PDB file of C-alpha atoms in Angstrom:
ATOM      1  CA  UNK L   1      20.711  -0.125  -3.896  1.00  0.00           C
ATOM      2  CA  UNK L   2      19.168  -2.449  -1.576  1.00  0.00           C
ATOM      3  CA  UNK L   3      15.584  -2.742  -0.778  1.00  0.00           C
ATOM      4  CA  UNK L   4      14.914  -0.712   2.464  1.00  0.00           C
ATOM      5  CA  UNK L   5      13.583  -2.872   5.190  1.00  0.00           C
ATOM      6  CA  UNK L   6      12.202  -1.071   8.318  1.00  0.00           C
ATOM      7  CA  UNK L   7      13.659  -1.640  11.783  1.00  0.00           C
ATOM      8  CA  UNK L   8      11.828  -4.928  12.100  1.00  0.00           C
ATOM      9  CA  UNK L   9      13.191  -6.062   8.783  1.00  0.00           C
ATOM     10  CA  UNK L  10       9.898  -5.587   6.930  1.00  0.00           C
ATOM     11  CA  UNK L  11       8.740  -3.868   3.868  1.00  0.00           C
ATOM     12  CA  UNK L  12       5.158  -3.021   3.065  1.00  0.00           C
ATOM     13  CA  UNK L  13       3.516  -4.799   0.176  1.00  0.00           C
ATOM     14  CA  UNK L  14       0.511  -3.652  -1.764  1.00  0.00           C
ATOM     15  CA  UNK L  15      -1.193  -6.503  -3.597  1.00  0.00           C
ATOM     16  CA  UNK L  16      -3.213  -5.582  -6.689  1.00  0.00           C
ATOM     17  CA  UNK L  17      -5.270  -7.751  -9.017  1.00  0.00           C
ATOM     18  CA  UNK L  18      -3.386  -7.769 -12.247  1.00  0.00           C
ATOM     19  CA  UNK L  19      -6.593  -7.979 -14.402  1.00  0.00           C
ATOM     20  CA  UNK L  20      -9.106  -5.754 -12.593  1.00  0.00           C
ATOM     21  CA  UNK L  21      -6.513  -3.526 -11.028  1.00  0.00           C
ATOM     22  CA  UNK L  22      -8.481  -3.614  -7.685  1.00  0.00           C
ATOM     23  CA  UNK L  23      -6.137  -3.113  -4.737  1.00  0.00           C
ATOM     24  CA  UNK L  24      -6.649  -6.248  -2.648  1.00  0.00           C
ATOM     25  CA  UNK L  25      -4.643  -5.804   0.567  1.00  0.00           C
ATOM     26  CA  UNK L  26      -1.669  -4.370   2.338  1.00  0.00           C
ATOM     27  CA  UNK L  27       0.748  -6.678   3.942  1.00  0.00           C
ATOM     28  CA  UNK L  28       4.371  -7.025   4.970  1.00  0.00           C
ATOM     29  CA  UNK L  29       7.307  -9.039   3.662  1.00  0.00           C
ATOM     30  CA  UNK L  30      10.669  -9.800   5.016  1.00  0.00           C
ATOM     31  CA  UNK L  31      13.510 -10.789   2.809  1.00  0.00           C
ATOM     32  CA  UNK L  32      12.663 -14.456   3.040  1.00  0.00           C
ATOM     33  CA  UNK L  33       9.113 -13.858   1.943  1.00  0.00           C
ATOM     34  CA  UNK L  34      10.100 -11.998  -1.123  1.00  0.00           C
ATOM     35  CA  UNK L  35      12.654 -14.769  -2.050  1.00  0.00           C
ATOM     36  CA  UNK L  36      10.024 -17.387  -1.638  1.00  0.00           C
ATOM     37  CA  UNK L  37       7.488 -15.374  -3.630  1.00  0.00           C
ATOM     38  CA  UNK L  38      10.182 -14.992  -6.478  1.00  0.00           C
ATOM     39  CA  UNK L  39      11.152 -18.742  -6.285  1.00  0.00           C
ATOM     40  CA  UNK L  40       7.552 -20.314  -6.163  1.00  0.00           C
ATOM     41  CA  UNK L  41       5.470 -17.696  -8.029  1.00  0.00           C
ATOM     42  CA  UNK L  42       2.956 -17.487  -5.147  1.00  0.00           C
ATOM     43  CA  UNK L  43       2.676 -14.548  -2.720  1.00  0.00           C
ATOM     44  CA  UNK L  44       4.389 -14.993   0.590  1.00  0.00           C
ATOM     45  CA  UNK L  45       4.298 -12.351   3.475  1.00  0.00           C
ATOM     46  CA  UNK L  46       5.465 -11.956   7.066  1.00  0.00           C
ATOM     47  CA  UNK L  47       2.466 -12.113   9.493  1.00  0.00           C
ATOM     48  CA  UNK L  48       3.011  -9.542  12.063  1.00  0.00           C
ATOM     49  CA  UNK L  49       0.267 -10.896  14.372  1.00  0.00           C
ATOM     50  CA  UNK L  50       1.347 -14.621  14.051  1.00  0.00           C
ATOM     51  CA  UNK L  51       5.123 -13.702  13.681  1.00  0.00           C
ATOM     52  CA  UNK L  52       5.657 -16.119  11.096  1.00  0.00           C
ATOM     53  CA  UNK L  53       6.287 -16.540   7.328  1.00  0.00           C
ATOM     54  CA  UNK L  54       2.993 -16.806   5.647  1.00  0.00           C
ATOM     55  CA  UNK L  55       1.923 -18.232   2.205  1.00  0.00           C
ATOM     56  CA  UNK L  56      -1.251 -16.454   1.371  1.00  0.00           C
ATOM     57  CA  UNK L  57      -4.007 -19.016   1.026  1.00  0.00           C
ATOM     58  CA  UNK L  58      -2.003 -21.833   2.632  1.00  0.00           C
ATOM     59  CA  UNK L  59      -5.019 -22.689   4.695  1.00  0.00           C
ATOM     60  CA  UNK L  60      -7.979 -21.106   2.866  1.00  0.00           C
ATOM     61  CA  UNK L  61      -6.733 -22.100  -0.606  1.00  0.00           C
ATOM     62  CA  UNK L  62      -7.078 -18.457  -1.726  1.00  0.00           C
ATOM     63  CA  UNK L  63      -3.654 -18.312  -3.134  1.00  0.00           C
ATOM     64  CA  UNK L  64      -2.146 -15.486  -5.315  1.00  0.00           C
ATOM     65  CA  UNK L  65      -0.089 -16.204  -8.206  1.00  0.00           C
ATOM     66  CA  UNK L  66       2.328 -13.413  -8.635  1.00  0.00           C
ATOM     67  CA  UNK L  67       2.806 -12.110 -12.263  1.00  0.00           C
ATOM     68  CA  UNK L  68       5.139  -9.265 -11.373  1.00  0.00           C
ATOM     69  CA  UNK L  69       6.699  -7.536  -8.466  1.00  0.00           C
ATOM     70  CA  UNK L  70       7.387  -3.819  -8.631  1.00  0.00           C
ATOM     71  CA  UNK L  71       9.190  -1.545  -6.238  1.00  0.00           C
ATOM     72  CA  UNK L  72       8.911   2.132  -5.681  1.00  0.00           C
ATOM     73  CA  UNK L  73      11.248   5.136  -6.203  1.00  0.00           C
ATOM     74  CA  UNK L  74      12.539   4.977  -2.632  1.00  0.00           C
ATOM     75  CA  UNK L  75      12.872   1.186  -2.634  1.00  0.00           C
ATOM     76  CA  UNK L  76      10.798   0.968   0.551  1.00  0.00           C
ATOM     77  CA  UNK L  77       7.527  -0.387  -0.825  1.00  0.00           C
ATOM     78  CA  UNK L  78       6.545  -3.288  -3.097  1.00  0.00           C
ATOM     79  CA  UNK L  79       3.626  -3.996  -5.298  1.00  0.00           C
ATOM     80  CA  UNK L  80       2.730  -7.575  -6.142  1.00  0.00           C
ATOM     81  CA  UNK L  81       0.541  -7.885  -9.150  1.00  0.00           C
ATOM     82  CA  UNK L  82      -1.345 -11.091  -8.727  1.00  0.00           C
ATOM     83  CA  UNK L  83      -3.928 -13.388 -10.048  1.00  0.00           C
ATOM     84  CA  UNK L  84      -6.260 -14.030  -7.017  1.00  0.00           C
ATOM     85  CA  UNK L  85      -7.900 -17.346  -6.406  1.00  0.00           C
ATOM     86  CA  UNK L  86     -11.209 -16.763  -4.468  1.00  0.00           C
ATOM     87  CA  UNK L  87     -11.231 -13.791  -2.080  1.00  0.00           C
ATOM     88  CA  UNK L  88      -8.310 -11.872  -0.817  1.00  0.00           C
ATOM     89  CA  UNK L  89      -9.833 -10.901   2.504  1.00  0.00           C
ATOM     90  CA  UNK L  90     -10.488 -13.286   5.383  1.00  0.00           C
ATOM     91  CA  UNK L  91     -13.899 -11.533   5.808  1.00  0.00           C
ATOM     92  CA  UNK L  92     -15.029 -13.170   2.535  1.00  0.00           C
ATOM     93  CA  UNK L  93     -14.752  -9.846   0.583  1.00  0.00           C
ATOM     94  CA  UNK L  94     -12.817  -9.814  -2.564  1.00  0.00           C
ATOM     95  CA  UNK L  95     -10.713  -6.817  -1.346  1.00  0.00           C
ATOM     96  CA  UNK L  96      -9.760  -5.883   2.220  1.00  0.00           C
ATOM     97  CA  UNK L  97     -10.639  -2.359   1.185  1.00  0.00           C
ATOM     98  CA  UNK L  98     -14.343  -2.868   1.090  1.00  0.00           C
ATOM     99  CA  UNK L  99     -15.402   0.052   3.374  1.00  0.00           C
ATOM    100  CA  UNK L 100     -15.436   3.792   3.022  1.00  0.00           C
ATOM    101  CA  UNK L 101     -14.461   6.603   5.466  1.00  0.00           C
ATOM    102  CA  UNK L 102     -17.656   8.569   5.724  1.00  0.00           C
ATOM    103  CA  UNK L 103     -18.155  12.331   6.582  1.00  0.00           C
ATOM    104  CA  UNK L 104     -15.330  13.860   8.423  1.00  0.00           C
ATOM    105  CA  UNK L 105     -15.023  11.215  11.088  1.00  0.00           C
ATOM    106  CA  UNK L 106     -11.656   9.520  11.452  1.00  0.00           C
ATOM    107  CA  UNK L 107     -13.177   6.271  12.470  1.00  0.00           C
ATOM    108  CA  UNK L 108     -13.473   2.877  11.040  1.00  0.00           C
TER     109      UNK L 108
ATOM    110  CA  UNK W   1     -13.553   0.726  16.243  1.00  0.00           C
ATOM    111  CA  UNK W   2     -10.817   3.256  15.875  1.00  0.00           C
ATOM    112  CA  UNK W   3      -8.219   3.459  13.037  1.00  0.00           C
ATOM    113  CA  UNK W   4      -5.138   1.650  14.067  1.00  0.00           C
ATOM    114  CA  UNK W   5      -2.145   3.858  13.998  1.00  0.00           C
ATOM    115  CA  UNK W   6       1.255   2.428  14.607  1.00  0.00           C
ATOM    116  CA  UNK W   7       3.638   3.190  17.495  1.00  0.00           C
ATOM    117  CA  UNK W   8       4.601   6.501  15.748  1.00  0.00           C
ATOM    118  CA  UNK W   9       1.016   7.524  15.229  1.00  0.00           C
ATOM    119  CA  UNK W  10       1.029   6.737  11.512  1.00  0.00           C
ATOM    120  CA  UNK W  11      -1.032   4.592   9.129  1.00  0.00           C
ATOM    121  CA  UNK W  12       0.059   3.582   5.695  1.00  0.00           C
ATOM    122  CA  UNK W  13      -1.846   4.982   2.713  1.00  0.00           C
ATOM    123  CA  UNK W  14      -2.077   3.432  -0.657  1.00  0.00           C
ATOM    124  CA  UNK W  15      -2.820   6.134  -3.356  1.00  0.00           C
ATOM    125  CA  UNK W  16      -4.619   4.804  -6.467  1.00  0.00           C
ATOM    126  CA  UNK W  17      -5.672   6.693  -9.527  1.00  0.00           C
ATOM    127  CA  UNK W  18      -9.595   6.551  -9.503  1.00  0.00           C
ATOM    128  CA  UNK W  19      -9.773   6.415 -13.343  1.00  0.00           C
ATOM    129  CA  UNK W  20      -6.896   4.158 -14.461  1.00  0.00           C
ATOM    130  CA  UNK W  21      -6.704   2.311 -11.187  1.00  0.00           C
ATOM    131  CA  UNK W  22      -2.873   2.566 -11.426  1.00  0.00           C
ATOM    132  CA  UNK W  23      -1.223   2.324  -7.899  1.00  0.00           C
ATOM    133  CA  UNK W  24       0.648   5.745  -7.633  1.00  0.00           C
ATOM    134  CA  UNK W  25       2.402   5.587  -4.311  1.00  0.00           C
ATOM    135  CA  UNK W  26       2.548   4.369  -0.766  1.00  0.00           C
ATOM    136  CA  UNK W  27       2.843   7.020   1.878  1.00  0.00           C
ATOM    137  CA  UNK W  28       1.865   7.514   5.622  1.00  0.00           C
ATOM    138  CA  UNK W  29      -0.692   9.672   7.333  1.00  0.00           C
ATOM    139  CA  UNK W  30      -1.236  10.722  10.900  1.00  0.00           C
ATOM    140  CA  UNK W  31      -4.671  11.692  12.210  1.00  0.00           C
ATOM    141  CA  UNK W  32      -4.345  15.334  11.335  1.00  0.00           C
ATOM    142  CA  UNK W  33      -3.334  14.519   7.799  1.00  0.00           C
ATOM    143  CA  UNK W  34      -6.498  12.382   7.350  1.00  0.00           C
ATOM    144  CA  UNK W  35      -8.707  15.166   8.871  1.00  0.00           C
ATOM    145  CA  UNK W  36      -7.140  17.731   6.521  1.00  0.00           C
ATOM    146  CA  UNK W  37      -7.627  15.367   3.486  1.00  0.00           C
ATOM    147  CA  UNK W  38     -11.298  14.804   4.442  1.00  0.00           C
ATOM    148  CA  UNK W  39     -11.707  18.692   5.096  1.00  0.00           C
ATOM    149  CA  UNK W  40     -10.030  20.020   1.924  1.00  0.00           C
ATOM    150  CA  UNK W  41     -10.515  17.154  -0.457  1.00  0.00           C
ATOM    151  CA  UNK W  42      -6.860  17.147  -1.340  1.00  0.00           C
ATOM    152  CA  UNK W  43      -4.355  14.463  -0.266  1.00  0.00           C
ATOM    153  CA  UNK W  44      -2.266  15.161   2.833  1.00  0.00           C
ATOM    154  CA  UNK W  45       0.305  12.916   4.373  1.00  0.00           C
ATOM    155  CA  UNK W  46       2.922  12.880   7.145  1.00  0.00           C
ATOM    156  CA  UNK W  47       6.409  13.057   5.629  1.00  0.00           C
ATOM    157  CA  UNK W  48       8.620  10.617   7.606  1.00  0.00           C
ATOM    158  CA  UNK W  49      11.889  12.076   6.175  1.00  0.00           C
ATOM    159  CA  UNK W  50      10.863  15.726   6.720  1.00  0.00           C
ATOM    160  CA  UNK W  51       8.917  14.977   9.828  1.00  0.00           C
ATOM    161  CA  UNK W  52       6.122  17.330   8.966  1.00  0.00           C
ATOM    162  CA  UNK W  53       2.527  17.338   7.522  1.00  0.00           C
ATOM    163  CA  UNK W  54       2.702  17.353   3.780  1.00  0.00           C
ATOM    164  CA  UNK W  55       0.010  18.357   1.209  1.00  0.00           C
ATOM    165  CA  UNK W  56       0.899  16.383  -1.791  1.00  0.00           C
ATOM    166  CA  UNK W  57       1.821  18.818  -4.661  1.00  0.00           C
ATOM    167  CA  UNK W  58       2.179  21.937  -2.425  1.00  0.00           C
ATOM    168  CA  UNK W  59       5.436  22.787  -4.040  1.00  0.00           C
ATOM    169  CA  UNK W  60       5.335  20.788  -7.323  1.00  0.00           C
ATOM    170  CA  UNK W  61       1.591  21.538  -8.148  1.00  0.00           C
ATOM    171  CA  UNK W  62       1.062  17.802  -8.584  1.00  0.00           C
ATOM    172  CA  UNK W  63      -1.924  17.781  -6.173  1.00  0.00           C
ATOM    173  CA  UNK W  64      -4.308  14.889  -5.700  1.00  0.00           C
ATOM    174  CA  UNK W  65      -7.980  15.508  -5.440  1.00  0.00           C
ATOM    175  CA  UNK W  66      -9.385  12.621  -3.137  1.00  0.00           C
ATOM    176  CA  UNK W  67     -12.585  11.157  -4.452  1.00  0.00           C
ATOM    177  CA  UNK W  68     -12.879   8.567  -1.768  1.00  0.00           C
ATOM    178  CA  UNK W  69     -11.028   7.086   1.204  1.00  0.00           C
ATOM    179  CA  UNK W  70     -11.332   3.329   2.028  1.00  0.00           C
ATOM    180  CA  UNK W  71      -9.937   1.486   5.005  1.00  0.00           C
ATOM    181  CA  UNK W  72      -9.158  -2.227   5.212  1.00  0.00           C
ATOM    182  CA  UNK W  73     -10.465  -5.095   7.196  1.00  0.00           C
ATOM    183  CA  UNK W  74      -8.027  -4.477  10.134  1.00  0.00           C
ATOM    184  CA  UNK W  75      -8.440  -0.795  10.179  1.00  0.00           C
ATOM    185  CA  UNK W  76      -4.696  -0.430   9.768  1.00  0.00           C
ATOM    186  CA  UNK W  77      -4.318   0.741   6.231  1.00  0.00           C
ATOM    187  CA  UNK W  78      -5.980   3.316   4.047  1.00  0.00           C
ATOM    188  CA  UNK W  79      -6.650   3.604   0.306  1.00  0.00           C
ATOM    189  CA  UNK W  80      -6.938   7.112  -1.155  1.00  0.00           C
ATOM    190  CA  UNK W  81      -8.692   7.138  -4.600  1.00  0.00           C
ATOM    191  CA  UNK W  82      -7.633  10.186  -6.290  1.00  0.00           C
ATOM    192  CA  UNK W  83      -7.563  12.386  -9.400  1.00  0.00           C
ATOM    193  CA  UNK W  84      -3.823  13.003  -9.958  1.00  0.00           C
ATOM    194  CA  UNK W  85      -2.656  16.244 -11.522  1.00  0.00           C
ATOM    195  CA  UNK W  86       0.620  15.749 -13.252  1.00  0.00           C
ATOM    196  CA  UNK W  87       2.882  13.000 -12.079  1.00  0.00           C
ATOM    197  CA  UNK W  88       2.736  11.393  -8.576  1.00  0.00           C
ATOM    198  CA  UNK W  89       6.385  10.599  -8.376  1.00  0.00           C
ATOM    199  CA  UNK W  90       9.160  13.094  -7.737  1.00  0.00           C
ATOM    200  CA  UNK W  91      11.242  11.186 -10.429  1.00  0.00           C
ATOM    201  CA  UNK W  92       8.755  12.516 -13.047  1.00  0.00           C
ATOM    202  CA  UNK W  93       7.150   9.164 -13.500  1.00  0.00           C
ATOM    203  CA  UNK W  94       3.480   8.928 -13.213  1.00  0.00           C
ATOM    204  CA  UNK W  95       3.599   6.239 -10.544  1.00  0.00           C
ATOM    205  CA  UNK W  96       6.250   5.573  -8.065  1.00  0.00           C
ATOM    206  CA  UNK W  97       6.062   1.964  -8.924  1.00  0.00           C
ATOM    207  CA  UNK W  98       7.709   2.157 -12.295  1.00  0.00           C
ATOM    208  CA  UNK W  99      10.358  -0.561 -11.800  1.00  0.00           C
ATOM    209  CA  UNK W 100      10.170  -4.317 -11.697  1.00  0.00           C
ATOM    210  CA  UNK W 101      12.091  -6.824  -9.580  1.00  0.00           C
ATOM    211  CA  UNK W 102      13.986  -8.984 -12.091  1.00  0.00           C
ATOM    212  CA  UNK W 103      15.123 -12.546 -11.793  1.00  0.00           C
ATOM    213  CA  UNK W 104      15.415 -13.891  -8.317  1.00  0.00           C
ATOM    214  CA  UNK W 105      17.465 -10.900  -6.798  1.00  0.00           C
ATOM    215  CA  UNK W 106      15.947  -9.162  -3.902  1.00  0.00           C
ATOM    216  CA  UNK W 107      17.459  -5.793  -4.997  1.00  0.00           C
ATOM    217  CA  UNK W 108      16.276  -2.624  -6.262  1.00  0.00           C
TER     218      UNK W 108
END
């Protein structure tokens, strides 16, 4: 079976710290990003806002060494298990998931 | 800021075991699914294949009690931290991410 890319040629990628198991971020990859990740050992994604291939940390230095890539039962999601250098989030937080939905409000 | 739903009114949800920190699955929610999750304390999603609201485990019994919901820096992804009853994956595996991409092949 082939990996299932969406109509934009992308597949969602969950990135998890291989040691602490903290979920760091959710991003997207196209086939080229996955190939570069496998080839270089560093996490690559497709930036939907900048519409370009993106090596995580290429400007900030906060690279992610990818220890393992897993895929799910439907072949339509990936999990990168990484060693994170510095912080994963551009806000300076270690994980992008640093805030909690409170009460019953569907707001962020 | 509002949660950022995509053009189909959906937002991706990473589901993680709150105790073992294992990533269990990636699914999607619409606003109603999030509200029901907050109201009932059990994980609800939108099934893209069946095109309906879906309480995880409603037929299998493998429900997920949601301890916490987090959202990411861009407000376009959620993280459900859950207590999983039974297995999360319909294949009988605990996590949907039970297979590893091998070599340099982008195949599953």
